[in-house]
């Protein structure tokens, strides 16, 4: 099983734009091993991965955020993928995992600084046939800001079951 964000949580900063399967794998695993990337590629493919989209930015205060949206051919694929990625987060960061039953999200906090000296909060949530993964980097972990960012991303998606 691959280790989602096994280093500092969310150490990757994916490129912005449309992502194919390999781009989505790289956005999730960053500098992961070739074997971990191959395993995730197979899992996403089996779950019906259709397309991904990434958006990353840095604010004037130095905080950084990246959002990965992955769309699947069916809600079951998105749900299974979100569950798997959430399980990886729980395994990598058991002491800081939190959940929100309202939006079905799972998150984790890492105070281990990244290459820029920032801590990170990562959240994963299914939304119909999509999965949203948000990473929010700040000098001190800011769970409330990360949750707010996730909610804004989820609100921007169509109601599950309706066409995009």
PDB file of C-alpha atoms in Angstrom:
ATOM      1  CA  UNK A   1       0.000   0.000   0.000  1.00  0.00           C
ATOM      2  CA  UNK A   2       1.397   3.397  -0.890  1.00  0.00           C
ATOM      3  CA  UNK A   3       1.941   5.958   1.845  1.00  0.00           C
ATOM      4  CA  UNK A   4      -0.032   9.057   0.996  1.00  0.00           C
ATOM      5  CA  UNK A   5       1.922  12.086   1.995  1.00  0.00           C
ATOM      6  CA  UNK A   6       4.324   9.985   4.053  1.00  0.00           C
ATOM      7  CA  UNK A   7       6.818  12.818   4.442  1.00  0.00           C
ATOM      8  CA  UNK A   8       5.559  16.150   5.613  1.00  0.00           C
ATOM      9  CA  UNK A   9       1.854  16.022   4.822  1.00  0.00           C
ATOM     10  CA  UNK A  10       1.170  17.455   1.367  1.00  0.00           C
ATOM     11  CA  UNK A  11       4.840  17.973   0.525  1.00  0.00           C
ATOM     12  CA  UNK A  12       3.962  18.201  -3.159  1.00  0.00           C
ATOM     13  CA  UNK A  13       2.769  21.370  -4.831  1.00  0.00           C
ATOM     14  CA  UNK A  14       1.042  20.081  -8.000  1.00  0.00           C
ATOM     15  CA  UNK A  15       1.011  21.973 -11.235  1.00  0.00           C
ATOM     16  CA  UNK A  16      -2.092  23.957 -12.039  1.00  0.00           C
ATOM     17  CA  UNK A  17      -4.282  22.826 -14.902  1.00  0.00           C
ATOM     18  CA  UNK A  18      -5.829  19.671 -16.294  1.00  0.00           C
ATOM     19  CA  UNK A  19      -4.116  16.462 -15.176  1.00  0.00           C
ATOM     20  CA  UNK A  20      -4.103  13.049 -16.780  1.00  0.00           C
ATOM     21  CA  UNK A  21      -3.685   9.874 -14.722  1.00  0.00           C
ATOM     22  CA  UNK A  22       0.091  10.292 -14.354  1.00  0.00           C
ATOM     23  CA  UNK A  23      -0.305  13.949 -13.413  1.00  0.00           C
ATOM     24  CA  UNK A  24      -2.836  13.056 -10.709  1.00  0.00           C
ATOM     25  CA  UNK A  25      -0.546  10.338  -9.341  1.00  0.00           C
ATOM     26  CA  UNK A  26       2.341  12.810  -9.194  1.00  0.00           C
ATOM     27  CA  UNK A  27       0.108  15.390  -7.486  1.00  0.00           C
ATOM     28  CA  UNK A  28      -0.839  12.885  -4.775  1.00  0.00           C
ATOM     29  CA  UNK A  29       2.515  11.199  -4.210  1.00  0.00           C
ATOM     30  CA  UNK A  30       5.031  13.879  -5.180  1.00  0.00           C
ATOM     31  CA  UNK A  31       8.427  12.248  -4.803  1.00  0.00           C
ATOM     32  CA  UNK A  32       6.954   8.829  -4.000  1.00  0.00           C
ATOM     33  CA  UNK A  33       8.706   5.680  -5.126  1.00  0.00           C
ATOM     34  CA  UNK A  34       8.083   4.279  -8.606  1.00  0.00           C
ATOM     35  CA  UNK A  35       6.407   1.244  -7.015  1.00  0.00           C
ATOM     36  CA  UNK A  36       4.044   3.439  -4.957  1.00  0.00           C
ATOM     37  CA  UNK A  37       3.208   5.494  -8.027  1.00  0.00           C
ATOM     38  CA  UNK A  38       2.524   2.350 -10.088  1.00  0.00           C
ATOM     39  CA  UNK A  39       0.247   1.019  -7.341  1.00  0.00           C
ATOM     40  CA  UNK A  40      -1.713   4.273  -7.104  1.00  0.00           C
ATOM     41  CA  UNK A  41      -1.936   4.514 -10.915  1.00  0.00           C
ATOM     42  CA  UNK A  42      -3.438   0.997 -11.002  1.00  0.00           C
ATOM     43  CA  UNK A  43      -5.881   1.801  -8.189  1.00  0.00           C
ATOM     44  CA  UNK A  44      -7.077   5.037  -9.773  1.00  0.00           C
ATOM     45  CA  UNK A  45      -7.466   3.320 -13.129  1.00  0.00           C
ATOM     46  CA  UNK A  46      -9.456   0.451 -11.586  1.00  0.00           C
ATOM     47  CA  UNK A  47     -11.722   2.950  -9.821  1.00  0.00           C
ATOM     48  CA  UNK A  48     -12.558   4.667 -13.126  1.00  0.00           C
ATOM     49  CA  UNK A  49     -10.353   7.773 -13.032  1.00  0.00           C
ATOM     50  CA  UNK A  50     -11.470  10.152 -15.800  1.00  0.00           C
ATOM     51  CA  UNK A  51      -9.562  13.414 -15.324  1.00  0.00           C
ATOM     52  CA  UNK A  52      -7.897  15.546 -12.708  1.00  0.00           C
ATOM     53  CA  UNK A  53      -7.383  19.249 -12.189  1.00  0.00           C
ATOM     54  CA  UNK A  54      -4.850  20.982  -9.996  1.00  0.00           C
ATOM     55  CA  UNK A  55      -4.686  24.521  -8.708  1.00  0.00           C
ATOM     56  CA  UNK A  56      -1.810  25.845  -6.619  1.00  0.00           C
ATOM     57  CA  UNK A  57      -1.019  29.299  -5.394  1.00  0.00           C
ATOM     58  CA  UNK A  58       1.112  31.221  -2.916  1.00  0.00           C
ATOM     59  CA  UNK A  59      -0.321  34.174  -0.983  1.00  0.00           C
ATOM     60  CA  UNK A  60       1.546  37.389  -0.209  1.00  0.00           C
ATOM     61  CA  UNK A  61       2.074  36.208   3.392  1.00  0.00           C
ATOM     62  CA  UNK A  62       3.916  33.098   2.130  1.00  0.00           C
ATOM     63  CA  UNK A  63       1.127  30.631   2.851  1.00  0.00           C
ATOM     64  CA  UNK A  64       0.614  28.136   0.064  1.00  0.00           C
ATOM     65  CA  UNK A  65      -2.314  26.040  -1.021  1.00  0.00           C
ATOM     66  CA  UNK A  66      -2.886  23.312  -3.539  1.00  0.00           C
ATOM     67  CA  UNK A  67      -6.129  21.672  -4.529  1.00  0.00           C
ATOM     68  CA  UNK A  68      -6.437  18.477  -6.536  1.00  0.00           C
ATOM     69  CA  UNK A  69      -9.794  17.492  -7.998  1.00  0.00           C
ATOM     70  CA  UNK A  70     -10.120  13.981  -9.428  1.00  0.00           C
ATOM     71  CA  UNK A  71     -13.203  12.900 -11.345  1.00  0.00           C
ATOM     72  CA  UNK A  72     -14.271   9.275 -11.712  1.00  0.00           C
ATOM     73  CA  UNK A  73     -16.701   7.470 -13.989  1.00  0.00           C
ATOM     74  CA  UNK A  74     -18.978   6.697 -11.009  1.00  0.00           C
ATOM     75  CA  UNK A  75     -19.567   7.779  -7.421  1.00  0.00           C
ATOM     76  CA  UNK A  76     -18.363   4.398  -6.161  1.00  0.00           C
ATOM     77  CA  UNK A  77     -14.922   4.992  -7.679  1.00  0.00           C
ATOM     78  CA  UNK A  78     -14.670   8.399  -6.041  1.00  0.00           C
ATOM     79  CA  UNK A  79     -15.870   7.036  -2.706  1.00  0.00           C
ATOM     80  CA  UNK A  80     -13.453   4.106  -2.786  1.00  0.00           C
ATOM     81  CA  UNK A  81     -10.566   6.386  -3.721  1.00  0.00           C
ATOM     82  CA  UNK A  82     -11.381   8.914  -1.001  1.00  0.00           C
ATOM     83  CA  UNK A  83     -11.616   6.075   1.539  1.00  0.00           C
ATOM     84  CA  UNK A  84      -8.261   4.664   0.443  1.00  0.00           C
ATOM     85  CA  UNK A  85      -6.501   8.045   0.540  1.00  0.00           C
ATOM     86  CA  UNK A  86      -8.081   8.841   3.923  1.00  0.00           C
ATOM     87  CA  UNK A  87      -6.821   5.497   5.225  1.00  0.00           C
ATOM     88  CA  UNK A  88      -3.334   6.370   4.027  1.00  0.00           C
ATOM     89  CA  UNK A  89      -3.572   9.705   5.858  1.00  0.00           C
ATOM     90  CA  UNK A  90      -4.681   7.921   9.035  1.00  0.00           C
ATOM     91  CA  UNK A  91      -1.748   5.513   8.758  1.00  0.00           C
ATOM     92  CA  UNK A  92       0.817   8.238   8.081  1.00  0.00           C
ATOM     93  CA  UNK A  93      -0.439  10.682  10.743  1.00  0.00           C
ATOM     94  CA  UNK A  94      -2.487   8.745  13.335  1.00  0.00           C
ATOM     95  CA  UNK A  95      -2.077  11.340  16.089  1.00  0.00           C
ATOM     96  CA  UNK A  96      -3.463  14.286  14.125  1.00  0.00           C
ATOM     97  CA  UNK A  97      -6.282  12.822  12.025  1.00  0.00           C
ATOM     98  CA  UNK A  98      -9.696  14.458  12.211  1.00  0.00           C
ATOM     99  CA  UNK A  99     -12.970  13.862  10.380  1.00  0.00           C
ATOM    100  CA  UNK A 100     -16.091  15.810   9.546  1.00  0.00           C
ATOM    101  CA  UNK A 101     -19.195  13.660   9.023  1.00  0.00           C
ATOM    102  CA  UNK A 102     -20.979  16.650   7.483  1.00  0.00           C
ATOM    103  CA  UNK A 103     -18.775  16.733   4.383  1.00  0.00           C
ATOM    104  CA  UNK A 104     -17.318  13.210   4.757  1.00  0.00           C
ATOM    105  CA  UNK A 105     -13.812  14.686   4.907  1.00  0.00           C
ATOM    106  CA  UNK A 106     -10.751  13.280   6.587  1.00  0.00           C
ATOM    107  CA  UNK A 107      -7.825  15.512   7.434  1.00  0.00           C
ATOM    108  CA  UNK A 108      -4.438  15.417   9.091  1.00  0.00           C
ATOM    109  CA  UNK A 109      -2.069  18.016  10.460  1.00  0.00           C
ATOM    110  CA  UNK A 110       1.694  17.891  10.122  1.00  0.00           C
ATOM    111  CA  UNK A 111       3.837  20.310  12.049  1.00  0.00           C
ATOM    112  CA  UNK A 112       6.964  18.882  10.384  1.00  0.00           C
ATOM    113  CA  UNK A 113       8.168  21.774   8.251  1.00  0.00           C
ATOM    114  CA  UNK A 114       8.350  21.420   4.496  1.00  0.00           C
ATOM    115  CA  UNK A 115      11.216  22.787   2.387  1.00  0.00           C
ATOM    116  CA  UNK A 116       9.839  26.324   2.933  1.00  0.00           C
ATOM    117  CA  UNK A 117       9.525  25.984   6.707  1.00  0.00           C
ATOM    118  CA  UNK A 118       5.731  25.581   6.624  1.00  0.00           C
ATOM    119  CA  UNK A 119       3.527  23.054   8.376  1.00  0.00           C
ATOM    120  CA  UNK A 120       0.627  21.531   6.462  1.00  0.00           C
ATOM    121  CA  UNK A 121      -2.999  20.529   6.847  1.00  0.00           C
ATOM    122  CA  UNK A 122      -4.352  18.043   4.285  1.00  0.00           C
ATOM    123  CA  UNK A 123      -8.033  17.247   3.742  1.00  0.00           C
ATOM    124  CA  UNK A 124      -9.668  14.660   1.496  1.00  0.00           C
ATOM    125  CA  UNK A 125     -13.381  14.500   0.710  1.00  0.00           C
ATOM    126  CA  UNK A 126     -15.547  12.655  -1.796  1.00  0.00           C
ATOM    127  CA  UNK A 127     -18.208  14.654  -3.608  1.00  0.00           C
ATOM    128  CA  UNK A 128     -20.392  12.598  -5.922  1.00  0.00           C
ATOM    129  CA  UNK A 129     -18.132  11.272  -8.683  1.00  0.00           C
ATOM    130  CA  UNK A 130     -15.217  13.486  -7.582  1.00  0.00           C
ATOM    131  CA  UNK A 131     -12.556  13.548  -4.886  1.00  0.00           C
ATOM    132  CA  UNK A 132     -11.146  16.817  -3.556  1.00  0.00           C
ATOM    133  CA  UNK A 133      -7.727  16.886  -1.900  1.00  0.00           C
ATOM    134  CA  UNK A 134      -6.614  20.175  -0.319  1.00  0.00           C
ATOM    135  CA  UNK A 135      -3.170  20.925   1.142  1.00  0.00           C
ATOM    136  CA  UNK A 136      -2.689  24.173   3.062  1.00  0.00           C
ATOM    137  CA  UNK A 137       0.820  25.260   4.109  1.00  0.00           C
ATOM    138  CA  UNK A 138       1.489  27.884   6.806  1.00  0.00           C
ATOM    139  CA  UNK A 139       4.231  28.449   9.420  1.00  0.00           C
ATOM    140  CA  UNK A 140       1.838  27.161  12.107  1.00  0.00           C
ATOM    141  CA  UNK A 141      -0.803  24.573  11.137  1.00  0.00           C
ATOM    142  CA  UNK A 142      -4.092  26.364  10.391  1.00  0.00           C
ATOM    143  CA  UNK A 143      -6.791  23.713  10.462  1.00  0.00           C
ATOM    144  CA  UNK A 144      -9.676  26.227  10.363  1.00  0.00           C
ATOM    145  CA  UNK A 145      -8.350  27.929   7.221  1.00  0.00           C
ATOM    146  CA  UNK A 146      -7.760  24.567   5.527  1.00  0.00           C
ATOM    147  CA  UNK A 147     -11.293  23.397   6.343  1.00  0.00           C
ATOM    148  CA  UNK A 148     -12.688  26.679   5.017  1.00  0.00           C
ATOM    149  CA  UNK A 149     -10.732  26.226   1.783  1.00  0.00           C
ATOM    150  CA  UNK A 150     -12.049  22.660   1.399  1.00  0.00           C
ATOM    151  CA  UNK A 151     -15.625  23.861   1.920  1.00  0.00           C
ATOM    152  CA  UNK A 152     -15.204  26.552  -0.740  1.00  0.00           C
ATOM    153  CA  UNK A 153     -13.883  23.942  -3.158  1.00  0.00           C
ATOM    154  CA  UNK A 154     -16.783  21.577  -2.438  1.00  0.00           C
ATOM    155  CA  UNK A 155     -19.340  24.379  -2.837  1.00  0.00           C
ATOM    156  CA  UNK A 156     -17.909  25.140  -6.266  1.00  0.00           C
ATOM    157  CA  UNK A 157     -18.729  21.643  -7.521  1.00  0.00           C
ATOM    158  CA  UNK A 158     -22.084  20.625  -8.961  1.00  0.00           C
ATOM    159  CA  UNK A 159     -24.572  18.855  -6.730  1.00  0.00           C
ATOM    160  CA  UNK A 160     -23.759  15.129  -6.843  1.00  0.00           C
ATOM    161  CA  UNK A 161     -25.848  13.360  -9.455  1.00  0.00           C
ATOM    162  CA  UNK A 162     -26.285  16.414 -11.659  1.00  0.00           C
ATOM    163  CA  UNK A 163     -24.326  16.780 -14.911  1.00  0.00           C
ATOM    164  CA  UNK A 164     -21.160  18.850 -14.909  1.00  0.00           C
TER     165      UNK A 164
END
